Amino acid sequence: MKRLTTLLLAAALAGSTLSAVPAAADPAAQAAPVRYEAEDALISQGVVEQNHTGFTGSGFVNYDNPAVGDGSAATDWSVAMVESTMARYSPGSIGGWSYPVGLYLYGQYLVYQRTHDARYLSYIKSYVDRFVDSSGNIGQSFNNLDSMQAGRLLNILHHETGQPRYKKAAQKIRTRLNTYPRTSEGGFWHSTSDSRRSQLWADGVYMVNPFLVEYGKEFGDSTYASNEATKQLAVYGKHLQVANGLLKHAWDESRDASWSNPQTGLAPEHWCRAIGWYSMAIVNVLDAVPADHPRRTELLTLLRNLAAGIEKYQDPATGRWFQVVDKGSRPDNWTETSCSSMFTFALSRSVQQGYVDAHYAQVAQRGYQGVLAKVSLGGDGRTNLTEISIGTNVGNYSYYINRERRTNDFHGLGAFLIMNEQLRAR
């Protein structure tokens, strides 16, 4: 990617004039606070407010066919989703420093890389600059893995602008890892809080390891980054993956958590998005580390076993995956959009990279069509993505099944963009 100069980016920011968008009723614009997965929707890092201003473009540009705006097969759903989200939320109202927003904006960056629409990058920069001052200070303690995910945006902005403040902010996360608490085998605790001590959550590998390998590449720290990221995936995989190839949501080394099995320390269920986080993280890390890395074979084995489990439990009727992945036969279970996007991305990318057998491309295509069935254009011309689970703690079957299903939740929007940029031309 060609590096943008600071001057050009500033010009793009100045040119991205805010204008009024239609004030029609928009349920998604009245979303609840952005919540941490790890804190069971109890920690809010900035409320997403109702917003009636956004970047120009209450409609959207279709880069394949600019005349398309009716939801036809030629619609560029990535562009449509980014334009819709920027119209709903300004960079100041989209939410606080959090992983759901970070995930979405990473997906928006992928769309920027393809379309080269400077407004998309300018929006990301405006969001990050709320938290990083001109000297690179960032008011985050990074005492849980969730808070590190949006650090990917710091790597991106340093790469695109060359501004040293983004490096300084990213270095705070990297330095925090030196003292961050670990299990006896070196796995990062999900959080330093007393209620998360000694726990590995499958979610956590995505929150830190893609950031870490990208940090290593951007700032010349790849040896440490590759070794640490592969170690984390291996330790997590050792404890969370079971015979069916899937991962349990979490593991408690201390066995103190109410959900942990006294013998194994494992959580009781295979929650779909936790597995989705792991699936995307292991692909991202394999893409980044050297081909001869000593843990590569171990990670490939974990990924191939996981791919087999994902294929086994795909819903044959919809192509999607269930909220509790291995219990799709239960009448109260339901297919969840964010994890279905994550699995679809991971399988497609793994086939492309030669990590898994080529037949998984067909599994990914079924998943892709299943997710596309959940996206549509509303009467206001904006996208709606449905059946997305809100942020979730570790729990039992009933807990997962009864989680709120939201439209346009950032978990789903980000996962969709990552998936769509991988599969849209394939």
Tab-separated table of C-alpha atoms in Angstrom:
chain	number	residue	atom	x	y	z
A	1	MET	CA	0.000	0.000	0.000
A	2	LYS	CA	1.390	3.355	-0.977
A	3	ARG	CA	2.035	5.481	2.091
A	4	LEU	CA	-0.088	8.626	2.321
A	5	THR	CA	1.678	11.738	3.457
A	6	THR	CA	0.364	13.633	6.416
A	7	LEU	CA	-0.425	16.586	4.177
A	8	LEU	CA	-2.538	14.542	1.804
A	9	LEU	CA	-4.407	12.915	4.636
A	10	ALA	CA	-5.121	16.267	6.213
A	11	ALA	CA	-6.447	17.462	2.879
A	12	ALA	CA	-8.697	14.436	2.664
A	13	LEU	CA	-10.018	15.173	6.139
A	14	ALA	CA	-10.749	18.749	5.211
A	15	GLY	CA	-12.536	17.646	2.072
A	16	SER	CA	-14.756	15.082	3.774
A	17	THR	CA	-17.519	17.543	4.537
A	18	LEU	CA	-20.213	16.479	6.949
A	19	SER	CA	-23.755	16.927	5.717
A	20	ALA	CA	-27.197	16.073	6.913
A	21	VAL	CA	-28.520	12.615	6.154
A	22	PRO	CA	-32.174	11.608	6.051
A	23	ALA	CA	-33.768	11.848	9.474
A	24	ALA	CA	-36.062	8.907	8.908
A	25	ALA	CA	-36.518	6.511	11.818
A	26	ASP	CA	-33.375	4.412	12.079
A	27	PRO	CA	-33.416	1.824	14.877
A	28	ALA	CA	-29.719	1.103	14.384
A	29	ALA	CA	-28.884	4.724	15.149
A	30	GLN	CA	-30.261	4.204	18.656
A	31	ALA	CA	-27.962	1.325	19.511
A	32	ALA	CA	-27.038	0.397	23.068
A	33	PRO	CA	-23.562	1.120	24.436
A	34	VAL	CA	-20.633	-0.658	22.812
A	35	ARG	CA	-19.700	-3.410	25.247
A	36	TYR	CA	-16.725	-5.601	25.948
A	37	GLU	CA	-17.155	-9.285	25.151
A	38	ALA	CA	-15.161	-10.113	28.269
A	39	GLU	CA	-17.334	-8.170	30.639
A	40	ASP	CA	-20.715	-9.572	29.614
A	41	ALA	CA	-21.954	-6.244	28.332
A	42	LEU	CA	-21.205	-4.626	31.713
A	43	ILE	CA	-18.283	-2.411	30.678
A	44	SER	CA	-19.230	0.336	28.295
A	45	GLN	CA	-16.520	2.364	26.608
A	46	GLY	CA	-18.564	5.177	25.130
A	47	VAL	CA	-22.240	5.206	24.242
A	48	VAL	CA	-23.212	5.063	20.586
A	49	GLU	CA	-25.572	7.997	20.352
A	50	GLN	CA	-28.400	8.621	17.954
A	51	ASN	CA	-26.789	10.505	15.128
A	52	HIS	CA	-28.238	12.394	12.197
A	53	THR	CA	-25.010	13.656	10.679
A	54	GLY	CA	-22.427	11.675	8.814
A	55	PHE	CA	-20.169	11.677	5.827
A	56	THR	CA	-21.820	12.621	2.566
A	57	GLY	CA	-23.294	9.653	0.827
A	58	SER	CA	-26.644	8.629	2.270
A	59	GLY	CA	-26.672	6.450	-0.800
A	60	PHE	CA	-23.517	4.604	-1.848
A	61	VAL	CA	-21.139	4.184	-4.732
A	62	ASN	CA	-21.040	0.763	-6.366
A	63	TYR	CA	-17.552	0.220	-7.704
A	64	ASP	CA	-18.668	-2.642	-9.940
A	65	ASN	CA	-21.790	-0.960	-11.257
A	66	PRO	CA	-22.399	2.619	-10.061
A	67	ALA	CA	-26.030	2.466	-11.164
A	68	VAL	CA	-26.849	-0.356	-8.783
A	69	GLY	CA	-28.647	0.614	-5.599
A	70	ASP	CA	-31.565	-1.764	-5.472
A	71	GLY	CA	-30.018	-4.697	-3.606
A	72	SER	CA	-29.325	-6.663	-6.759
A	73	ALA	CA	-26.587	-9.288	-6.972
A	74	ALA	CA	-24.156	-6.680	-8.298
A	75	THR	CA	-24.379	-4.501	-5.172
A	76	ASP	CA	-21.001	-3.851	-3.586
A	77	TRP	CA	-22.101	-4.762	-0.094
A	78	SER	CA	-18.835	-3.673	1.518
A	79	VAL	CA	-19.122	-0.151	0.148
A	80	ALA	CA	-22.826	-0.055	0.931
A	81	MET	CA	-22.165	-1.076	4.539
A	82	VAL	CA	-19.339	1.414	5.058
A	83	GLU	CA	-21.347	4.281	3.554
A	84	SER	CA	-24.357	3.340	5.667
A	85	THR	CA	-22.336	3.163	8.871
A	86	MET	CA	-20.555	6.467	8.230
A	87	ALA	CA	-23.967	8.058	7.628
A	88	ARG	CA	-25.324	6.665	10.882
A	89	TYR	CA	-22.353	7.583	13.056
A	90	SER	CA	-19.732	10.287	12.988
A	91	PRO	CA	-16.191	9.402	14.160
A	92	GLY	CA	-17.120	11.091	17.422
A	93	SER	CA	-20.343	9.180	18.048
A	94	ILE	CA	-19.425	5.693	16.853
A	95	GLY	CA	-18.294	4.684	20.338
A	96	GLY	CA	-15.352	4.607	22.701
A	97	TRP	CA	-12.025	2.796	22.411
A	98	SER	CA	-13.283	-0.779	22.173
A	99	TYR	CA	-12.795	-3.952	20.217
A	100	PRO	CA	-16.223	-4.001	18.456
A	101	VAL	CA	-15.562	-0.566	16.970
A	102	GLY	CA	-11.946	-1.534	16.295
A	103	LEU	CA	-13.111	-4.647	14.465
A	104	TYR	CA	-15.534	-2.673	12.326
A	105	LEU	CA	-12.960	-0.011	11.453
A	106	TYR	CA	-10.395	-2.654	10.538
A	107	GLY	CA	-12.984	-3.982	8.098
A	108	GLN	CA	-13.506	-0.458	6.786
A	109	TYR	CA	-9.758	-0.198	6.217
A	110	LEU	CA	-9.866	-3.314	4.053
A	111	VAL	CA	-12.519	-1.624	1.931
A	112	TYR	CA	-10.317	1.481	1.740
A	113	GLN	CA	-7.424	-0.640	0.497
A	114	ARG	CA	-9.559	-1.822	-2.411
A	115	THR	CA	-11.462	1.344	-3.278
A	116	HIS	CA	-8.860	3.984	-2.308
A	117	ASP	CA	-11.685	6.216	-1.095
A	118	ALA	CA	-9.780	8.653	1.149
A	119	ARG	CA	-12.890	9.357	3.237
A	120	TYR	CA	-12.721	5.849	4.664
A	121	LEU	CA	-9.194	6.289	5.975
A	122	SER	CA	-9.916	9.833	7.156
A	123	TYR	CA	-12.831	8.528	9.219
A	124	ILE	CA	-10.586	5.943	10.890
A	125	LYS	CA	-7.998	8.597	11.644
A	126	SER	CA	-10.598	10.918	13.146
A	127	TYR	CA	-11.778	8.118	15.431
A	128	VAL	CA	-8.273	7.182	16.617
A	129	ASP	CA	-7.259	10.815	17.129
A	130	ARG	CA	-9.923	11.082	19.811
A	131	PHE	CA	-7.733	8.822	21.946
A	132	VAL	CA	-4.161	9.516	20.802
A	133	ASP	CA	-2.801	13.011	21.295
A	134	SER	CA	-0.168	14.733	19.179
A	135	SER	CA	2.615	13.319	21.361
A	136	GLY	CA	1.348	9.742	21.102
A	137	ASN	CA	-0.164	9.487	24.567
A	138	ILE	CA	-3.155	7.182	24.851
A	139	GLY	CA	-5.288	7.007	27.973
A	140	GLN	CA	-5.622	3.234	28.146
A	141	SER	CA	-4.158	0.921	30.803
A	142	PHE	CA	-4.444	-2.219	28.621
A	143	ASN	CA	-5.352	-4.432	31.554
A	144	ASN	CA	-7.458	-6.759	29.422
A	145	LEU	CA	-6.927	-8.258	26.006
A	146	ASP	CA	-10.133	-6.773	24.621
A	147	SER	CA	-8.707	-3.268	24.973
A	148	MET	CA	-5.760	-4.155	22.728
A	149	GLN	CA	-7.683	-5.089	19.573
A	150	ALA	CA	-8.186	-1.529	18.325
A	151	GLY	CA	-4.400	-1.225	18.443
A	152	ARG	CA	-4.427	-2.612	14.910
A	153	LEU	CA	-5.608	0.835	13.849
A	154	LEU	CA	-2.447	2.355	15.338
A	155	ASN	CA	-0.289	0.108	13.154
A	156	ILE	CA	-2.396	1.018	10.136
A	157	LEU	CA	-2.227	4.755	10.710
A	158	HIS	CA	1.516	4.688	11.245
A	159	HIS	CA	1.879	2.777	7.984
A	160	GLU	CA	-0.367	5.180	6.102
A	161	THR	CA	0.820	8.501	7.554
A	162	GLY	CA	4.287	7.886	9.001
A	163	GLN	CA	3.343	9.953	12.062
A	164	PRO	CA	5.436	8.827	15.062
A	165	ARG	CA	2.634	9.356	17.546
A	166	TYR	CA	0.911	6.205	16.337
A	167	LYS	CA	4.091	4.222	16.920
A	168	LYS	CA	4.349	5.543	20.465
A	169	ALA	CA	0.751	4.598	21.214
A	170	ALA	CA	1.211	1.124	19.721
A	171	GLN	CA	4.394	0.654	21.748
A	172	LYS	CA	2.371	1.065	24.932
A	173	ILE	CA	0.516	-2.152	24.108
A	174	ARG	CA	3.707	-3.954	23.153
A	175	THR	CA	5.400	-2.859	26.387
A	176	ARG	CA	2.357	-3.857	28.437
A	177	LEU	CA	2.776	-7.435	27.264
A	178	ASN	CA	6.133	-7.623	29.054
A	179	THR	CA	4.385	-7.534	32.431
A	180	TYR	CA	0.923	-8.774	31.491
A	181	PRO	CA	-0.102	-11.754	33.698
A	182	ARG	CA	0.027	-15.265	32.258
A	183	THR	CA	-0.891	-18.824	33.067
A	184	SER	CA	1.849	-21.240	34.126
A	185	GLU	CA	2.426	-22.089	30.448
A	186	GLY	CA	2.613	-18.454	29.375
A	187	GLY	CA	-0.911	-17.882	28.062
A	188	PHE	CA	-2.174	-14.311	28.496
A	189	TRP	CA	-5.019	-14.035	30.986
A	190	HIS	CA	-8.145	-12.681	29.371
A	191	SER	CA	-8.138	-9.838	31.886
A	192	THR	CA	-6.245	-8.796	34.987
A	193	SER	CA	-9.477	-8.355	36.957
A	194	ASP	CA	-10.112	-10.752	39.846
A	195	SER	CA	-13.060	-12.349	38.035
A	196	ARG	CA	-10.861	-13.251	35.040
A	197	ARG	CA	-7.683	-14.404	36.804
A	198	SER	CA	-5.953	-17.449	35.270
A	199	GLN	CA	-8.517	-17.687	32.455
A	200	LEU	CA	-7.967	-18.196	28.730
A	201	TRP	CA	-10.896	-17.196	26.515
A	202	ALA	CA	-10.836	-18.151	22.844
A	203	ASP	CA	-11.866	-14.554	22.091
A	204	GLY	CA	-8.575	-13.265	23.463
A	205	VAL	CA	-6.293	-14.613	20.759
A	206	TYR	CA	-7.887	-12.268	18.218
A	207	MET	CA	-7.745	-9.300	20.543
A	208	VAL	CA	-3.946	-9.272	20.758
A	209	ASN	CA	-2.196	-11.569	18.264
A	210	PRO	CA	-3.143	-10.012	14.895
A	211	PHE	CA	-2.125	-6.661	16.374
A	212	LEU	CA	1.136	-8.182	17.550
A	213	VAL	CA	2.274	-9.696	14.241
A	214	GLU	CA	1.304	-6.519	12.379
A	215	TYR	CA	3.184	-4.470	14.967
A	216	GLY	CA	6.220	-6.682	14.454
A	217	LYS	CA	6.159	-6.119	10.715
A	218	GLU	CA	5.598	-2.370	10.931
A	219	PHE	CA	8.181	-1.650	13.613
A	220	GLY	CA	10.881	-4.260	13.078
A	221	ASP	CA	9.935	-6.522	15.978
A	222	SER	CA	8.880	-9.591	14.004
A	223	THR	CA	11.005	-12.154	15.824
A	224	TYR	CA	9.367	-11.483	19.169
A	225	ALA	CA	5.937	-10.985	17.619
A	226	SER	CA	6.028	-14.254	15.669
A	227	ASN	CA	7.258	-16.252	18.646
A	228	GLU	CA	4.742	-14.747	21.076
A	229	ALA	CA	1.718	-14.930	18.781
A	230	THR	CA	2.338	-18.545	17.777
A	231	LYS	CA	2.934	-19.492	21.407
A	232	GLN	CA	-0.356	-17.922	22.472
A	233	LEU	CA	-2.327	-19.741	19.785
A	234	ALA	CA	-0.655	-23.020	20.685
A	235	VAL	CA	-1.283	-22.663	24.431
A	236	TYR	CA	-4.888	-21.639	23.908
A	237	GLY	CA	-5.428	-24.396	21.364
A	238	LYS	CA	-3.952	-27.038	23.675
A	239	HIS	CA	-6.474	-26.260	26.391
A	240	LEU	CA	-9.564	-25.228	24.433
A	241	GLN	CA	-9.714	-27.557	21.433
A	242	VAL	CA	-11.465	-30.887	22.000
A	243	ALA	CA	-11.925	-34.078	19.997
A	244	ASN	CA	-14.582	-32.687	17.625
A	245	GLY	CA	-12.162	-29.997	16.445
A	246	LEU	CA	-14.109	-27.143	18.013
A	247	LEU	CA	-12.943	-25.007	20.915
A	248	LYS	CA	-14.723	-24.514	24.193
A	249	HIS	CA	-15.326	-20.870	24.982
A	250	ALA	CA	-12.856	-20.687	27.872
A	251	TRP	CA	-10.530	-22.514	30.283
A	252	ASP	CA	-9.713	-21.671	33.881
A	253	GLU	CA	-6.372	-22.901	35.152
A	254	SER	CA	-7.418	-22.273	38.754
A	255	ARG	CA	-10.796	-24.033	38.396
A	256	ASP	CA	-12.288	-21.219	40.474
A	257	ALA	CA	-14.728	-19.852	37.878
A	258	SER	CA	-18.342	-20.893	38.360
A	259	TRP	CA	-18.480	-22.169	34.785
A	260	SER	CA	-15.286	-24.238	34.848
A	261	ASN	CA	-15.353	-28.021	34.938
A	262	PRO	CA	-13.650	-29.162	38.159
A	263	GLN	CA	-11.633	-31.788	36.309
A	264	THR	CA	-10.788	-30.064	33.010
A	265	GLY	CA	-11.234	-26.375	33.795
A	266	LEU	CA	-13.239	-25.998	30.572
A	267	ALA	CA	-16.382	-23.979	29.958
A	268	PRO	CA	-19.414	-26.108	29.108
A	269	GLU	CA	-20.229	-24.960	25.567
A	270	HIS	CA	-18.867	-24.238	22.095
A	271	TRP	CA	-19.965	-20.619	21.635
A	272	CYS	CA	-19.776	-19.717	17.979
A	273	ARG	CA	-18.167	-16.281	18.043
A	274	ALA	CA	-15.452	-17.353	20.483
A	275	ILE	CA	-14.487	-20.030	17.965
A	276	GLY	CA	-14.784	-17.482	15.172
A	277	TRP	CA	-12.293	-15.178	16.883
A	278	TYR	CA	-9.809	-18.028	17.171
A	279	SER	CA	-10.311	-19.104	13.560
A	280	MET	CA	-9.572	-15.629	12.214
A	281	ALA	CA	-6.613	-15.122	14.545
A	282	ILE	CA	-4.844	-18.327	13.596
A	283	VAL	CA	-5.190	-17.514	9.886
A	284	ASN	CA	-3.923	-13.958	10.403
A	285	VAL	CA	-0.900	-15.217	12.328
A	286	LEU	CA	-0.077	-17.979	9.840
A	287	ASP	CA	-0.212	-15.366	7.090
A	288	ALA	CA	2.328	-13.220	8.946
A	289	VAL	CA	4.916	-15.574	10.433
A	290	PRO	CA	7.828	-17.103	8.463
A	291	ALA	CA	7.125	-20.293	6.539
A	292	ASP	CA	9.813	-22.100	8.530
A	293	HIS	CA	8.644	-20.994	11.974
A	294	PRO	CA	9.010	-23.933	14.403
A	295	ARG	CA	5.401	-23.715	15.617
A	296	ARG	CA	3.892	-23.519	12.132
A	297	THR	CA	3.163	-27.247	11.883
A	298	GLU	CA	1.444	-27.204	15.274
A	299	LEU	CA	-0.751	-24.286	14.261
A	300	LEU	CA	-1.646	-25.934	10.965
A	301	THR	CA	-2.763	-29.043	12.836
A	302	LEU	CA	-4.946	-26.943	15.122
A	303	LEU	CA	-6.429	-25.134	12.118
A	304	ARG	CA	-7.110	-28.300	10.133
A	305	ASN	CA	-8.836	-29.964	13.068
A	306	LEU	CA	-10.874	-26.809	13.573
A	307	ALA	CA	-11.836	-26.652	9.896
A	308	ALA	CA	-13.157	-30.203	10.085
A	309	GLY	CA	-15.268	-29.317	13.097
A	310	ILE	CA	-16.599	-26.171	11.443
A	311	GLU	CA	-17.597	-28.155	8.356
A	312	LYS	CA	-19.285	-30.864	10.431
A	313	TYR	CA	-21.591	-28.440	12.209
A	314	GLN	CA	-22.539	-26.141	9.325
A	315	ASP	CA	-26.307	-25.830	9.048
A	316	PRO	CA	-27.245	-27.607	5.799
A	317	ALA	CA	-30.408	-25.535	5.444
A	318	THR	CA	-28.864	-22.045	5.647
A	319	GLY	CA	-25.090	-22.487	5.284
A	320	ARG	CA	-24.621	-20.557	8.528
A	321	TRP	CA	-23.543	-21.755	11.979
A	322	PHE	CA	-25.470	-21.934	15.233
A	323	GLN	CA	-24.994	-19.793	18.328
A	324	VAL	CA	-24.032	-22.974	20.205
A	325	VAL	CA	-22.248	-24.627	17.346
A	326	ASP	CA	-22.680	-28.344	18.036
A	327	LYS	CA	-26.322	-28.247	19.157
A	328	GLY	CA	-28.087	-27.099	16.018
A	329	SER	CA	-30.767	-29.764	16.396
A	330	ARG	CA	-32.274	-28.029	19.403
A	331	PRO	CA	-35.339	-25.986	18.435
A	332	ASP	CA	-34.339	-22.885	20.389
A	333	ASN	CA	-30.860	-22.626	18.856
A	334	TRP	CA	-30.358	-20.065	16.078
A	335	THR	CA	-27.855	-19.227	13.376
A	336	GLU	CA	-25.634	-16.265	14.233
A	337	THR	CA	-24.301	-13.896	11.589
A	338	SER	CA	-20.976	-12.682	13.000
A	339	CYS	CA	-19.505	-16.120	13.638
A	340	SER	CA	-20.796	-17.343	10.283
A	341	SER	CA	-18.863	-14.499	8.646
A	342	MET	CA	-15.757	-15.363	10.653
A	343	PHE	CA	-15.847	-19.066	9.781
A	344	THR	CA	-16.473	-18.242	6.139
A	345	PHE	CA	-13.490	-15.896	6.007
A	346	ALA	CA	-11.189	-18.315	7.806
A	347	LEU	CA	-12.026	-21.259	5.556
A	348	SER	CA	-11.793	-19.264	2.331
A	349	ARG	CA	-8.478	-17.672	3.263
A	350	SER	CA	-7.099	-21.013	4.461
A	351	VAL	CA	-7.888	-22.623	1.110
A	352	GLN	CA	-6.353	-19.676	-0.747
A	353	GLN	CA	-3.163	-19.982	1.310
A	354	GLY	CA	-2.988	-23.769	1.096
A	355	TYR	CA	-3.486	-24.306	4.818
A	356	VAL	CA	-6.448	-26.686	4.366
A	357	ASP	CA	-7.865	-28.950	1.678
A	358	ALA	CA	-9.436	-27.275	-1.348
A	359	HIS	CA	-12.905	-28.734	-0.684
A	360	TYR	CA	-13.366	-26.229	2.150
A	361	ALA	CA	-13.876	-23.558	-0.504
A	362	GLN	CA	-17.325	-25.063	-1.064
A	363	VAL	CA	-18.065	-24.893	2.665
A	364	ALA	CA	-17.028	-21.239	2.615
A	365	GLN	CA	-19.231	-20.495	-0.380
A	366	ARG	CA	-22.252	-21.983	1.370
A	367	GLY	CA	-21.425	-19.877	4.394
A	368	TYR	CA	-21.036	-16.781	2.242
A	369	GLN	CA	-24.425	-17.195	0.642
A	370	GLY	CA	-25.931	-17.823	4.048
A	371	VAL	CA	-24.546	-14.579	5.445
A	372	LEU	CA	-25.548	-12.591	2.359
A	373	ALA	CA	-29.116	-13.697	3.058
A	374	LYS	CA	-28.947	-11.640	6.264
A	375	VAL	CA	-27.969	-8.335	4.635
A	376	SER	CA	-30.416	-6.060	2.869
A	377	LEU	CA	-31.146	-2.455	1.981
A	378	GLY	CA	-33.754	-0.662	4.032
A	379	GLY	CA	-36.222	1.901	2.789
A	380	ASP	CA	-33.675	4.616	3.562
A	381	GLY	CA	-31.166	3.010	1.190
A	382	ARG	CA	-28.907	1.874	4.019
A	383	THR	CA	-27.752	-1.644	4.793
A	384	ASN	CA	-29.121	-3.790	7.585
A	385	LEU	CA	-27.333	-6.897	8.850
A	386	THR	CA	-29.428	-9.016	11.183
A	387	GLU	CA	-29.157	-11.799	13.790
A	388	ILE	CA	-25.940	-10.664	15.491
A	389	SER	CA	-25.305	-11.682	19.098
A	390	ILE	CA	-24.382	-8.882	21.458
A	391	GLY	CA	-21.248	-9.053	23.631
A	392	THR	CA	-21.168	-12.200	25.677
A	393	ASN	CA	-19.660	-13.661	28.841
A	394	VAL	CA	-18.916	-17.349	29.439
A	395	GLY	CA	-22.085	-19.253	30.315
A	396	ASN	CA	-24.274	-22.285	29.790
A	397	TYR	CA	-26.462	-23.239	26.838
A	398	SER	CA	-29.476	-21.221	27.989
A	399	TYR	CA	-27.336	-18.132	28.533
A	400	TYR	CA	-26.002	-18.131	24.965
A	401	ILE	CA	-29.341	-18.904	23.351
A	402	ASN	CA	-31.029	-16.038	25.150
A	403	ARG	CA	-28.488	-13.374	24.206
A	404	GLU	CA	-30.028	-10.390	22.457
A	405	ARG	CA	-29.941	-10.574	18.642
A	406	ARG	CA	-29.164	-7.160	17.246
A	407	THR	CA	-29.244	-5.579	13.800
A	408	ASN	CA	-26.068	-3.741	12.705
A	409	ASP	CA	-24.090	-4.609	15.827
A	410	PHE	CA	-20.411	-3.823	15.199
A	411	HIS	CA	-19.356	-7.422	15.882
A	412	GLY	CA	-21.326	-8.416	12.814
A	413	LEU	CA	-20.494	-5.427	10.622
A	414	GLY	CA	-16.744	-5.881	11.097
A	415	ALA	CA	-16.834	-9.623	10.552
A	416	PHE	CA	-18.978	-9.132	7.455
A	417	LEU	CA	-16.540	-6.675	5.883
A	418	ILE	CA	-13.572	-8.956	6.541
A	419	MET	CA	-15.454	-11.869	5.003
A	420	ASN	CA	-16.820	-9.920	2.053
A	421	GLU	CA	-13.457	-8.476	1.092
A	422	GLN	CA	-12.093	-12.009	1.046
A	423	LEU	CA	-14.900	-13.630	-0.950
A	424	ARG	CA	-16.610	-10.956	-3.035
A	425	ALA	CA	-14.455	-11.542	-6.146
A	426	ARG	CA	-14.029	-15.280	-5.723
